[in-house]
C-alpha cells in the first residue's frame, strides 16, 4: 500500500514523516466554506472526506489517500484561518485566558471505501497582553493557521495545558491516522 497525503501542509508532512509513514503528497483544492447550520465536527469531517475523495485516483488500487482538516472552536464558533492581521488579533483575543477545542477531521480512502473520524483536543490559553498580540501577529506565524496560532511554534509560550492529542493541535492526530489505516486495510469480518 502507498499512502497519499491530500494536503500541501508542511506540518502534516512532518508529522507523518516523524511517525515513520512513507507517503507522497497530492494536494487538492476544495470549497472549505462552512455550510449554514453545519456543526464544527460535521464540518471538519466533511472537508477531510472531500479532500480524500478529490485526491483519489481510481486507477491506483494500491494507494490509501489521507484527507484532513483542522479548525479551532470556541463558544460554538468555528475559527478558521485569519483573513488578515486584524482578524488574527480578534481571534487571539477570543482565545486568551480561555479553553477552546481543536478539531481535526481525518479521512482515508482506499478504492471505493472511506473511513473517517474526528479528533478533539482541549487547549488552555494563557492571558495575553496587548504586547503579546502585537509581537505574535508581527511574527507572521498566525497567517495560515486555524485559530491564528501554531502550538509548535512561537505560540507555544501561550499554551498553559492541553487535554488530548498534541499532534491533533499541530494539524494531524497521528494515532488516529494509524488506527484508521489499520481499520481500512484489515480484512472485513465474516
PDB file of N, CA and C in Angstrom, residues 1 64 108 110-111 113 115 177-190:
ATOM      1  N   UNK A   1       0.833  -1.184   0.000  1.00  0.00           N
ATOM      2  CA  UNK A   1       0.000   0.000   0.000  1.00  0.00           C
ATOM      3  C   UNK A   1       0.882   1.253   0.000  1.00  0.00           C
ATOM      4  N   UNK A  64      -3.726   4.481  -0.487  1.00  0.00           N
ATOM      5  CA  UNK A  64      -4.657   4.997   0.514  1.00  0.00           C
ATOM      6  C   UNK A  64      -4.467   6.501   0.520  1.00  0.00           C
ATOM      7  N   UNK A 108      -9.646   8.505   5.317  1.00  0.00           N
ATOM      8  CA  UNK A 108      -8.782   7.673   4.485  1.00  0.00           C
ATOM      9  C   UNK A 108      -9.643   6.988   3.440  1.00  0.00           C
ATOM     10  N   UNK A 110      -9.609   4.209   0.243  1.00  0.00           N
ATOM     11  CA  UNK A 110      -8.926   3.116  -0.462  1.00  0.00           C
ATOM     12  C   UNK A 110      -9.962   2.459  -1.363  1.00  0.00           C
ATOM     13  N   UNK A 111      -9.694   2.504  -2.663  1.00  0.00           N
ATOM     14  CA  UNK A 111     -10.660   2.019  -3.661  1.00  0.00           C
ATOM     15  C   UNK A 111     -11.979   2.758  -3.458  1.00  0.00           C
ATOM     16  N   UNK A 113     -13.840   2.620  -0.682  1.00  0.00           N
ATOM     17  CA  UNK A 113     -14.172   2.664   0.745  1.00  0.00           C
ATOM     18  C   UNK A 113     -13.495   3.845   1.418  1.00  0.00           C
ATOM     19  N   UNK A 115     -13.055   5.645   5.334  1.00  0.00           N
ATOM     20  CA  UNK A 115     -13.266   5.642   6.774  1.00  0.00           C
ATOM     21  C   UNK A 115     -12.859   7.019   7.283  1.00  0.00           C
ATOM     22  N   UNK A 177      -4.727   8.534  12.676  1.00  0.00           N
ATOM     23  CA  UNK A 177      -4.362   8.117  11.316  1.00  0.00           C
ATOM     24  C   UNK A 177      -3.947   6.649  11.310  1.00  0.00           C
ATOM     25  N   UNK A 178      -3.084   6.272  12.254  1.00  0.00           N
ATOM     26  CA  UNK A 178      -2.612   4.882  12.315  1.00  0.00           C
ATOM     27  C   UNK A 178      -3.783   3.922  12.555  1.00  0.00           C
ATOM     28  N   UNK A 179      -4.708   4.298  13.443  1.00  0.00           N
ATOM     29  CA  UNK A 179      -5.870   3.437  13.705  1.00  0.00           C
ATOM     30  C   UNK A 179      -6.730   3.281  12.465  1.00  0.00           C
ATOM     31  N   UNK A 180      -6.967   4.380  11.745  1.00  0.00           N
ATOM     32  CA  UNK A 180      -7.801   4.316  10.547  1.00  0.00           C
ATOM     33  C   UNK A 180      -7.127   3.529   9.426  1.00  0.00           C
ATOM     34  N   UNK A 181      -5.810   3.622   9.308  1.00  0.00           N
ATOM     35  CA  UNK A 181      -5.091   2.823   8.309  1.00  0.00           C
ATOM     36  C   UNK A 181      -5.306   1.341   8.612  1.00  0.00           C
ATOM     37  N   UNK A 182      -5.130   0.960   9.876  1.00  0.00           N
ATOM     38  CA  UNK A 182      -5.340  -0.444  10.252  1.00  0.00           C
ATOM     39  C   UNK A 182      -6.780  -0.874   9.958  1.00  0.00           C
ATOM     40  N   UNK A 183      -7.736  -0.023  10.282  1.00  0.00           N
ATOM     41  CA  UNK A 183      -9.139  -0.332  10.047  1.00  0.00           C
ATOM     42  C   UNK A 183      -9.423  -0.511   8.555  1.00  0.00           C
ATOM     43  N   UNK A 184      -8.816   0.332   7.742  1.00  0.00           N
ATOM     44  CA  UNK A 184      -9.071   0.304   6.314  1.00  0.00           C
ATOM     45  C   UNK A 184      -8.468  -0.915   5.623  1.00  0.00           C
ATOM     46  N   UNK A 185      -7.278  -1.318   6.061  1.00  0.00           N
ATOM     47  CA  UNK A 185      -6.602  -2.423   5.372  1.00  0.00           C
ATOM     48  C   UNK A 185      -6.838  -3.785   6.007  1.00  0.00           C
ATOM     49  N   UNK A 186      -7.475  -3.808   7.181  1.00  0.00           N
ATOM     50  CA  UNK A 186      -7.773  -5.102   7.812  1.00  0.00           C
ATOM     51  C   UNK A 186      -8.869  -5.801   7.019  1.00  0.00           C
ATOM     52  N   UNK A 187      -8.772  -7.108   6.926  1.00  0.00           N
ATOM     53  CA  UNK A 187      -9.828  -7.848   6.230  1.00  0.00           C
ATOM     54  C   UNK A 187     -11.170  -7.645   6.941  1.00  0.00           C
ATOM     55  N   UNK A 188     -12.225  -7.553   6.163  1.00  0.00           N
ATOM     56  CA  UNK A 188     -13.558  -7.383   6.725  1.00  0.00           C
ATOM     57  C   UNK A 188     -13.943  -8.634   7.508  1.00  0.00           C
ATOM     58  N   UNK A 189     -14.590  -8.452   8.685  1.00  0.00           N
ATOM     59  CA  UNK A 189     -15.010  -9.624   9.448  1.00  0.00           C
ATOM     60  C   UNK A 189     -16.061 -10.412   8.703  1.00  0.00           C
ATOM     61  N   UNK A 190     -16.056 -11.721   8.889  1.00  0.00           N
ATOM     62  CA  UNK A 190     -17.029 -12.581   8.198  1.00  0.00           C
ATOM     63  C   UNK A 190     -18.131 -12.985   9.132  1.00  0.00           C
TER      64      UNK A 190
END
